[in-house]
Amino acid sequence: MKFKYLTAALAAAVFTFGLSAAQAADKDVIDYRQNLMKSLGAHAAGLGAIAQNKVPYGDNLAHHADAIAAAAEAARLAFKENLPGGTAAANIWEEWEDFDNRFAALAVAGREVAAAARSGGMAEAGPKMGGLFICKSCHDTYRTE
Ligand code: HEC
């Protein structure tokens, strides 16, 4: 039953996408990019819980780092349209290159941490994690609150 609903939802999504790919509603764009940012928050929290030894899931370190890289990469396109809203400040699109470079750097850092985690676990990934903690400086510069 569940599967049937999912199939219907997917079919509707594909249909809608085909119809209006070029004219997304502002609210949908803002929801989309906020969801990406929430996933960044969720995976950063997962990584933190592992790094602080709160959960014994060290083998997941690389997955969280990969997910951070993927969300950061996806955010570059999600924020491209000049659309202040949510808590995104208007200066994002005045300083687009700087803003975009920060997500690019976060994606690189995520991939580096994932590679280090795969080759040497926490011992190797730990020293590389600094590159992931660029969230606050971007929020301080490019969010309205
Ligand atoms: C390049 C700049 C940039 C970087 C880097 C960045 N963020 Fe964000 N973040 C934003 C902006 C802009 C918003 C506001 C989005 C909106 O409201 O449309 C935001 C919003 C958020 C939100 C709130 C989403 C919501 O529900 O409204 C969370 C959570 C978040 N970021 C987490 C993170 C984490 C965790 C990191 C680091 C791993 C990070 N961000 C890195 C720019 C950035």
Coordinates of N, CA, C and O and ligand atoms in Angstrom, one line a residue:
M1 N 0.8 -1.2 0.0 CA 0.0 0.0 0.0 C 0.9 1.2 0.0 O 0.8 2.1 -0.8
K2 N 1.8 1.2 0.9 CA 2.7 2.4 1.0 C 3.4 2.6 -0.3 O 3.6 3.7 -0.8
F3 N 3.8 1.5 -0.9 CA 4.6 1.5 -2.1 C 3.7 2.2 -3.2 O 4.2 3.0 -4.0
K4 N 2.4 1.9 -3.2 CA 1.5 2.4 -4.2 C 1.5 3.9 -4.1 O 1.5 4.6 -5.1
Y5 N 1.4 4.4 -2.9 CA 1.3 5.9 -2.7 C 2.6 6.5 -3.1 O 2.6 7.6 -3.8
L6 N 3.7 5.9 -2.8 CA 5.0 6.4 -3.2 C 5.1 6.5 -4.7 O 5.6 7.5 -5.3
T7 N 4.6 5.5 -5.4 CA 4.7 5.4 -6.8 C 3.9 6.6 -7.4 O 4.3 7.3 -8.3
A8 N 2.7 6.8 -6.8 CA 1.8 7.8 -7.3 C 2.5 9.2 -7.1 O 2.4 10.1 -7.9
A9 N 3.1 9.4 -5.9 CA 3.7 10.6 -5.6 C 4.9 10.9 -6.5 O 5.1 12.0 -7.0
L10 N 5.6 9.8 -6.8 CA 6.7 10.0 -7.8 C 6.2 10.4 -9.1 O 6.8 11.2 -9.8
A11 N 5.2 9.7 -9.6 CA 4.6 9.9 -10.9 C 4.2 11.4 -11.0 O 4.4 12.1 -11.9
A12 N 3.5 11.9 -9.9 CA 3.0 13.3 -9.9 C 4.2 14.2 -9.9 O 4.2 15.2 -10.6
A13 N 5.3 13.8 -9.2 CA 6.5 14.7 -9.2 C 7.1 14.8 -10.5 O 7.5 15.9 -11.0
V14 N 7.2 13.7 -11.2 CA 7.8 13.6 -12.5 C 7.0 14.5 -13.5 O 7.5 15.3 -14.3
F15 N 5.6 14.3 -13.4 CA 4.7 15.0 -14.2 C 4.9 16.5 -14.0 O 5.0 17.3 -15.0
T16 N 4.8 16.9 -12.7 CA 4.9 18.4 -12.4 C 6.3 18.9 -12.9 O 6.4 20.0 -13.5
F17 N 7.3 18.1 -12.7 CA 8.6 18.6 -13.1 C 8.7 18.8 -14.6 O 9.2 19.8 -15.1
G18 N 8.1 17.9 -15.3 CA 8.1 18.0 -16.8 C 7.3 19.3 -17.2 O 7.7 20.0 -18.1
L19 N 6.3 19.6 -16.5 CA 5.4 20.8 -16.8 C 6.1 22.1 -16.5 O 6.0 23.1 -17.3
S20 N 6.7 22.2 -15.3 CA 7.1 23.5 -14.8 C 8.5 23.6 -14.3 O 8.8 24.3 -13.4
A21 N 9.4 22.8 -14.9 CA 10.8 22.8 -14.4 C 11.4 24.2 -14.4 O 12.2 24.6 -13.6
A22 N 10.9 25.1 -15.4 CA 11.5 26.4 -15.5 C 10.9 27.4 -14.6 O 11.4 28.6 -14.6
Q23 N 9.8 27.1 -13.9 CA 9.1 28.1 -13.2 C 8.8 27.7 -11.8 O 7.6 27.6 -11.4
A24 N 9.8 27.4 -11.0 CA 9.6 26.9 -9.6 C 9.0 28.1 -8.8 O 9.4 29.3 -9.0
A25 N 8.1 27.8 -7.9 CA 7.6 28.8 -7.0 C 8.7 29.2 -6.0 O 9.4 28.4 -5.6
D26 N 8.7 30.5 -5.6 CA 9.7 31.0 -4.7 C 9.7 30.2 -3.4 O 10.8 29.8 -2.9
K27 N 8.5 29.9 -2.9 CA 8.4 29.1 -1.6 C 9.1 27.8 -1.8 O 9.7 27.3 -0.9
D28 N 8.9 27.1 -2.9 CA 9.5 25.8 -3.1 C 11.0 25.9 -3.2 O 11.7 25.0 -2.7
V29 N 11.5 26.9 -3.8 CA 13.0 27.1 -3.8 C 13.5 27.3 -2.4 O 14.5 26.7 -2.1
I30 N 12.8 28.1 -1.7 CA 13.3 28.4 -0.3 C 13.2 27.1 0.6 O 14.1 26.8 1.3
D31 N 12.1 26.4 0.4 CA 11.9 25.1 1.2 C 13.1 24.2 0.8 O 13.7 23.5 1.6
Y32 N 13.3 24.1 -0.5 CA 14.3 23.2 -1.0 C 15.7 23.5 -0.4 O 16.4 22.6 0.1
R33 N 16.1 24.8 -0.5 CA 17.4 25.1 0.0 C 17.5 24.9 1.5 O 18.6 24.5 2.0
Q34 N 16.4 25.2 2.2 CA 16.4 25.0 3.7 C 16.5 23.6 4.0 O 17.2 23.2 5.0
N35 N 15.9 22.7 3.2 CA 16.0 21.3 3.5 C 17.4 20.8 3.3 O 17.9 20.0 4.0
L36 N 18.1 21.3 2.3 CA 19.5 21.0 2.1 C 20.3 21.4 3.3 O 21.2 20.6 3.8
M37 N 20.0 22.6 3.8 CA 20.8 23.1 4.9 C 20.5 22.2 6.2 O 21.4 21.9 7.0
K38 N 19.2 21.8 6.3 CA 18.9 20.9 7.5 C 19.7 19.6 7.4 O 20.1 19.1 8.4
S39 N 19.8 19.1 6.2 CA 20.6 17.9 6.0 C 22.0 18.1 6.4 O 22.7 17.2 7.0
L40 N 22.6 19.3 6.0 CA 23.9 19.6 6.5 C 24.0 19.6 8.0 O 25.0 19.0 8.6
G41 N 23.0 20.2 8.6 CA 23.0 20.2 10.1 C 22.9 18.8 10.7 O 23.6 18.5 11.6
A42 N 22.1 17.9 10.1 CA 21.9 16.6 10.6 C 23.2 15.8 10.5 O 23.6 15.1 11.4
H43 N 23.9 15.9 9.3 CA 25.1 15.1 9.2 C 26.2 15.7 10.0 O 27.1 14.9 10.4
A44 N 26.3 17.0 10.1 CA 27.3 17.6 11.0 C 27.1 17.1 12.4 O 28.1 16.7 13.2
A45 N 25.8 16.9 12.9 CA 25.5 16.4 14.2 C 26.0 15.0 14.3 O 26.5 14.6 15.4
G46 N 25.7 14.2 13.3 CA 26.1 12.8 13.3 C 27.6 12.6 13.4 O 28.1 11.9 14.2
L47 N 28.3 13.5 12.6 CA 29.8 13.4 12.7 C 30.3 13.8 14.1 O 31.2 13.2 14.6
G48 N 29.7 14.9 14.6 CA 30.1 15.3 16.0 C 29.9 14.3 17.0 O 30.7 14.1 17.9
A49 N 28.7 13.6 16.9 CA 28.4 12.5 18.0 C 29.5 11.4 17.9 O 29.9 10.9 18.9
I50 N 29.9 11.1 16.7 CA 30.9 10.1 16.5 C 32.3 10.6 17.0 O 33.0 9.9 17.7
A51 N 32.6 11.8 16.6 CA 33.9 12.4 16.9 C 34.1 12.5 18.5 O 35.2 12.3 19.0
Q52 N 33.0 12.8 19.1 CA 33.0 12.9 20.6 C 32.7 11.6 21.3 O 32.5 11.6 22.5
N53 N 32.7 10.5 20.5 CA 32.6 9.2 21.1 C 31.2 9.0 21.9 O 31.2 8.1 22.8
K54 N 30.2 9.7 21.5 CA 28.9 9.5 22.1 C 28.2 8.3 21.5 O 27.4 7.7 22.2
V55 N 28.5 8.0 20.3 CA 28.0 6.7 19.7 C 29.2 6.0 19.1 O 30.1 6.6 18.5
P56 N 29.1 4.6 19.1 CA 30.2 3.8 18.7 C 30.1 3.5 17.2 O 30.2 2.3 16.8
Y57 N 29.8 4.5 16.3 CA 29.6 4.2 14.9 C 30.7 4.8 14.0 O 30.4 5.4 13.0
G58 N 31.9 4.6 14.4 CA 33.0 5.2 13.7 C 33.0 4.8 12.2 O 33.4 5.6 11.3
D59 N 32.4 3.6 11.9 CA 32.4 3.2 10.5 C 31.5 4.1 9.6 O 31.6 4.1 8.4
N60 N 30.7 4.9 10.3 CA 29.8 5.8 9.5 C 30.4 7.2 9.2 O 29.8 8.0 8.5
L61 N 31.6 7.4 9.8 CA 32.2 8.7 9.6 C 32.2 9.2 8.2 O 31.9 10.3 7.8
A62 N 32.7 8.3 7.3 CA 32.8 8.6 5.9 C 31.5 8.9 5.2 O 31.4 9.8 4.4
H63 N 30.4 8.2 5.7 CA 29.1 8.4 5.1 C 28.6 9.9 5.4 O 28.1 10.6 4.6
H64 N 28.8 10.3 6.7 CA 28.4 11.6 7.0 C 29.2 12.7 6.3 O 28.7 13.7 5.8
A65 N 30.5 12.4 6.1 CA 31.4 13.4 5.4 C 31.0 13.5 4.0 O 30.9 14.6 3.4
D66 N 30.7 12.3 3.4 CA 30.2 12.3 2.0 C 28.9 13.1 1.8 O 28.7 13.8 0.9
A67 N 28.0 12.9 2.8 CA 26.7 13.6 2.7 C 26.9 15.1 2.9 O 26.2 15.8 2.2
I68 N 27.8 15.5 3.7 CA 28.1 17.0 3.8 C 28.6 17.5 2.5 O 28.2 18.5 2.0
A69 N 29.5 16.7 1.9 CA 30.0 17.2 0.6 C 28.9 17.3 -0.5 O 28.8 18.2 -1.2
A70 N 28.0 16.3 -0.5 CA 26.9 16.3 -1.4 C 26.0 17.4 -1.2 O 25.6 18.1 -2.2
A71 N 25.6 17.7 0.0 CA 24.7 18.8 0.3 C 25.3 20.1 0.0 O 24.6 21.0 -0.5
A72 N 26.6 20.3 0.3 CA 27.3 21.5 0.0 C 27.3 21.8 -1.5 O 27.1 22.9 -2.0
E73 N 27.6 20.7 -2.3 CA 27.6 20.8 -3.7 C 26.2 21.1 -4.3 O 26.1 22.0 -5.1
A74 N 25.2 20.5 -3.7 CA 23.8 20.8 -4.2 C 23.4 22.2 -3.9 O 22.7 22.8 -4.6
A75 N 23.9 22.7 -2.7 CA 23.5 24.0 -2.3 C 24.0 25.1 -3.3 O 23.4 26.2 -3.4
R76 N 25.1 24.8 -4.0 CA 25.6 25.8 -4.9 C 24.6 26.2 -6.0 O 24.5 27.3 -6.4
L77 N 23.9 25.1 -6.5 CA 22.9 25.4 -7.5 C 21.6 25.9 -6.8 O 20.9 26.8 -7.4
A78 N 21.3 25.4 -5.6 CA 20.0 25.7 -5.0 C 20.0 27.2 -4.6 O 18.9 27.8 -4.6
F79 N 21.1 27.8 -4.4 CA 21.1 29.3 -4.0 C 21.4 30.2 -5.2 O 21.5 31.4 -5.0
K80 N 21.6 29.6 -6.3 CA 22.0 30.4 -7.5 C 21.0 31.5 -7.9 O 21.4 32.6 -8.2
E81 N 19.7 31.2 -7.8 CA 18.7 32.1 -8.2 C 18.7 33.3 -7.1 O 18.6 33.0 -5.9
N82 N 18.6 34.5 -7.6 CA 18.6 35.7 -6.7 C 17.2 35.7 -6.0 O 16.3 36.3 -6.6
L83 N 17.2 35.2 -4.8 CA 15.9 35.1 -4.1 C 16.1 35.2 -2.6 O 16.2 34.2 -1.9
P84 N 16.2 36.4 -2.1 CA 16.2 36.6 -0.7 C 15.0 36.0 0.0 O 13.9 36.1 -0.7
G85 N 15.1 35.5 1.1 CA 13.9 34.9 1.8 C 14.4 33.8 2.8 O 15.6 33.5 2.8
G86 N 13.5 33.3 3.6 CA 13.9 32.5 4.7 C 14.9 33.4 5.5 O 14.5 34.6 5.8
T87 N 16.0 32.9 5.9 CA 17.0 33.7 6.6 C 18.2 34.0 5.7 O 19.3 34.4 6.1
A88 N 18.0 33.8 4.3 CA 19.1 34.1 3.4 C 19.1 35.7 3.1 O 18.1 36.2 2.7
A89 N 20.3 36.3 3.3 CA 20.4 37.7 3.2 C 20.6 38.1 1.7 O 21.2 37.3 0.9
A90 N 20.3 39.3 1.4 CA 20.4 39.8 0.0 C 21.8 39.8 -0.5 O 22.1 39.7 -1.7
N91 N 22.8 40.0 0.5 CA 24.2 40.1 0.0 C 24.8 38.9 -0.6 O 25.8 38.9 -1.2
I92 N 24.1 37.7 -0.4 CA 24.5 36.5 -1.1 C 24.7 36.7 -2.6 O 25.7 36.3 -3.1
W93 N 23.8 37.5 -3.2 CA 23.8 37.6 -4.6 C 24.7 38.8 -5.1 O 25.0 39.0 -6.2
E94 N 25.0 39.7 -4.1 CA 26.0 40.7 -4.4 C 27.4 40.2 -4.3 O 28.3 40.7 -5.0
E95 N 27.6 39.2 -3.4 CA 28.9 38.6 -3.2 C 28.9 37.2 -3.7 O 29.5 36.3 -3.0
W96 N 28.2 36.9 -4.8 CA 28.0 35.5 -5.1 C 29.2 34.6 -5.2 O 29.3 33.5 -4.7
E97 N 30.3 35.2 -5.8 CA 31.5 34.4 -5.9 C 32.1 33.9 -4.6 O 32.4 32.7 -4.4
D98 N 32.1 34.8 -3.6 CA 32.6 34.5 -2.3 C 31.7 33.4 -1.6 O 32.1 32.4 -1.1
F99 N 30.4 33.7 -1.7 CA 29.4 32.7 -1.2 C 29.6 31.3 -1.8 O 29.7 30.3 -1.1
D100 N 29.6 31.3 -3.1 CA 29.7 30.0 -3.8 C 31.0 29.3 -3.5 O 31.0 28.1 -3.3
N101 N 32.1 30.1 -3.3 CA 33.4 29.5 -3.0 C 33.4 28.8 -1.6 O 34.1 27.8 -1.4
R102 N 32.6 29.4 -0.7 CA 32.5 28.8 0.6 C 31.8 27.4 0.6 O 32.3 26.4 1.2
F103 N 30.8 27.2 -0.2 CA 30.2 25.9 -0.4 C 31.1 25.0 -1.1 O 31.2 23.8 -0.8
A104 N 31.8 25.5 -2.1 CA 32.8 24.7 -2.8 C 33.9 24.1 -1.9 O 34.2 23.0 -1.9
A105 N 34.3 25.0 -1.0 CA 35.4 24.6 0.0 C 34.8 23.6 1.0 O 35.5 22.6 1.3
L106 N 33.6 23.8 1.4 CA 33.0 22.8 2.3 C 32.9 21.4 1.6 O 33.1 20.4 2.2
A107 N 32.5 21.4 0.3 CA 32.4 20.1 -0.4 C 33.8 19.5 -0.5 O 33.9 18.3 -0.3
V108 N 34.9 20.2 -0.8 CA 36.2 19.7 -0.8 C 36.6 19.1 0.5 O 37.1 18.0 0.7
A109 N 36.3 19.9 1.6 CA 36.6 19.4 3.0 C 35.9 18.1 3.3 O 36.5 17.2 3.9
G110 N 34.6 18.0 2.9 CA 33.8 16.8 3.1 C 34.4 15.6 2.5 O 34.6 14.5 3.1
R111 N 34.8 15.8 1.2 CA 35.5 14.7 0.5 C 36.8 14.3 1.1 O 37.1 13.1 1.2
E112 N 37.6 15.3 1.6 CA 38.9 14.9 2.2 C 38.7 14.2 3.5 O 39.4 13.2 3.8
V113 N 37.7 14.6 4.3 CA 37.4 13.9 5.6 C 36.9 12.5 5.3 O 37.4 11.5 5.9
A114 N 36.1 12.3 4.2 CA 35.6 11.0 3.9 C 36.7 10.1 3.5 O 36.8 8.9 3.9
A115 N 37.6 10.6 2.6 CA 38.8 9.8 2.2 C 39.7 9.4 3.4 O 40.1 8.2 3.5
A116 N 39.9 10.3 4.2 CA 40.8 10.1 5.4 C 40.1 9.0 6.3 O 40.8 8.1 6.8
A117 N 38.8 9.2 6.5 CA 38.1 8.2 7.4 C 38.2 6.8 6.8 O 38.3 5.8 7.5
R118 N 38.1 6.7 5.5 CA 38.1 5.4 4.9 C 39.5 4.8 5.0 O 39.7 3.6 5.2
S119 N 40.6 5.6 4.9 CA 41.9 5.0 5.0 C 42.4 4.8 6.4 O 43.1 3.9 6.7
G120 N 42.0 5.7 7.3 CA 42.6 5.6 8.7 C 41.7 5.9 9.8 O 42.1 6.3 10.9
G121 N 40.4 5.9 9.5 CA 39.4 6.1 10.6 C 39.5 7.4 11.3 O 40.0 8.4 10.7
M122 N 39.0 7.5 12.5 CA 39.0 8.8 13.2 C 40.4 9.4 13.4 O 40.5 10.6 13.3
A123 N 41.4 8.6 13.6 CA 42.7 9.1 13.8 C 43.2 9.9 12.6 O 43.8 11.0 12.8
E124 N 42.9 9.5 11.4 CA 43.3 10.2 10.2 C 42.3 11.3 9.9 O 42.7 12.4 9.4
A125 N 41.0 11.1 10.1 CA 40.0 12.1 9.7 C 39.9 13.2 10.7 O 39.7 14.4 10.2
G126 N 40.2 13.0 11.9 CA 40.1 14.0 13.0 C 40.8 15.3 12.6 O 40.2 16.4 12.6
P127 N 42.1 15.2 12.3 CA 42.9 16.4 12.0 C 42.4 17.2 10.8 O 42.7 18.4 10.6
K128 N 41.6 16.5 9.9 CA 41.1 17.2 8.7 C 39.7 17.8 8.9 O 39.2 18.5 8.0
M129 N 39.1 17.6 10.1 CA 37.7 18.1 10.3 C 37.6 19.6 10.4 O 36.5 20.1 10.2
G130 N 38.7 20.3 10.6 CA 38.7 21.8 10.8 C 38.0 22.4 9.6 O 37.3 23.4 9.7
G131 N 38.2 21.9 8.4 CA 37.7 22.4 7.2 C 36.2 22.4 7.1 O 35.6 23.0 6.2
L132 N 35.6 21.6 8.0 CA 34.1 21.5 7.9 C 33.4 22.6 8.8 O 32.3 22.8 8.7
F133 N 34.2 23.2 9.7 CA 33.6 24.1 10.6 C 33.6 25.5 10.1 O 34.0 26.4 10.8
I134 N 33.1 25.7 8.9 CA 33.0 27.0 8.3 C 31.5 27.5 8.3 O 31.2 28.5 7.7
C135 N 30.7 26.7 8.9 CA 29.2 27.0 9.0 C 29.0 28.4 9.5 O 28.3 29.2 8.9
K136 N 29.5 28.6 10.7 CA 29.2 29.9 11.5 C 29.6 31.1 10.7 O 28.9 32.1 10.7
S137 N 30.8 31.1 10.2 CA 31.3 32.3 9.5 C 30.4 32.6 8.3 O 30.2 33.8 8.0
C138 N 29.9 31.6 7.6 CA 29.1 31.9 6.5 C 27.7 32.4 7.0 O 27.2 33.4 6.5
H139 N 27.2 31.8 8.0 CA 25.9 32.2 8.6 C 26.0 33.7 9.1 O 25.1 34.5 8.9
D140 N 27.1 34.0 9.8 CA 27.3 35.3 10.3 C 27.3 36.4 9.2 O 26.9 37.5 9.4
T141 N 27.8 36.0 8.0 CA 28.0 36.9 6.9 C 26.7 37.0 6.0 O 26.4 38.0 5.5
Y142 N 26.0 35.8 5.9 CA 25.0 35.8 4.8 C 23.6 35.4 5.3 O 22.8 35.0 4.5
R143 N 23.4 35.5 6.6 CA 22.0 35.2 7.1 C 21.5 36.4 7.8 O 22.2 37.2 8.4
T144 N 20.2 36.6 7.7 CA 19.6 37.8 8.3 C 19.4 37.7 9.8 O 19.1 38.6 10.5
E145 N 19.5 36.4 10.3 CA 19.4 36.3 11.8 C 20.2 35.1 12.3 O 20.7 34.3 11.5
Ligands
HEC1 C1 28.1 29.3 1.9 C2 27.4 29.7 3.1 C3 26.9 28.7 4.1 C4 27.7 27.6 4.6 C5 29.1 27.3 4.4 C6 26.8 26.9 5.5 N1 25.6 27.5 5.5 FE1 23.9 26.9 6.6 N2 22.8 28.4 5.8 C7 23.3 29.4 4.9 C8 22.2 30.2 4.5 C9 22.3 31.4 3.5 C10 21.0 29.8 5.2 C11 19.6 30.4 5.1 C12 18.8 29.5 4.1 C13 17.4 30.0 3.8 O1 16.7 30.4 4.8 O2 17.0 30.0 2.6 C14 21.5 28.7 6.0 C15 20.7 28.0 6.9 C16 21.1 26.9 7.7 C17 20.2 26.1 8.6 C18 18.7 26.5 8.9 C19 17.8 25.8 7.8 C20 16.4 26.1 8.1 O3 15.7 25.2 8.6 O4 16.0 27.3 7.8 C21 21.0 25.1 9.1 C22 20.5 24.1 10.1 C23 22.3 25.2 8.6 N3 22.3 26.3 7.7 C24 23.3 24.4 8.9 C25 24.6 24.5 8.4 C26 25.8 23.7 8.8 C27 25.7 22.6 9.8 C28 26.8 24.1 8.0 C29 28.2 23.6 8.1 C30 28.5 22.2 8.0 C31 26.4 25.2 7.2 N4 25.0 25.4 7.4 C32 27.2 25.8 6.3 C33 24.6 29.5 4.4 C34 25.6 28.6 4.7

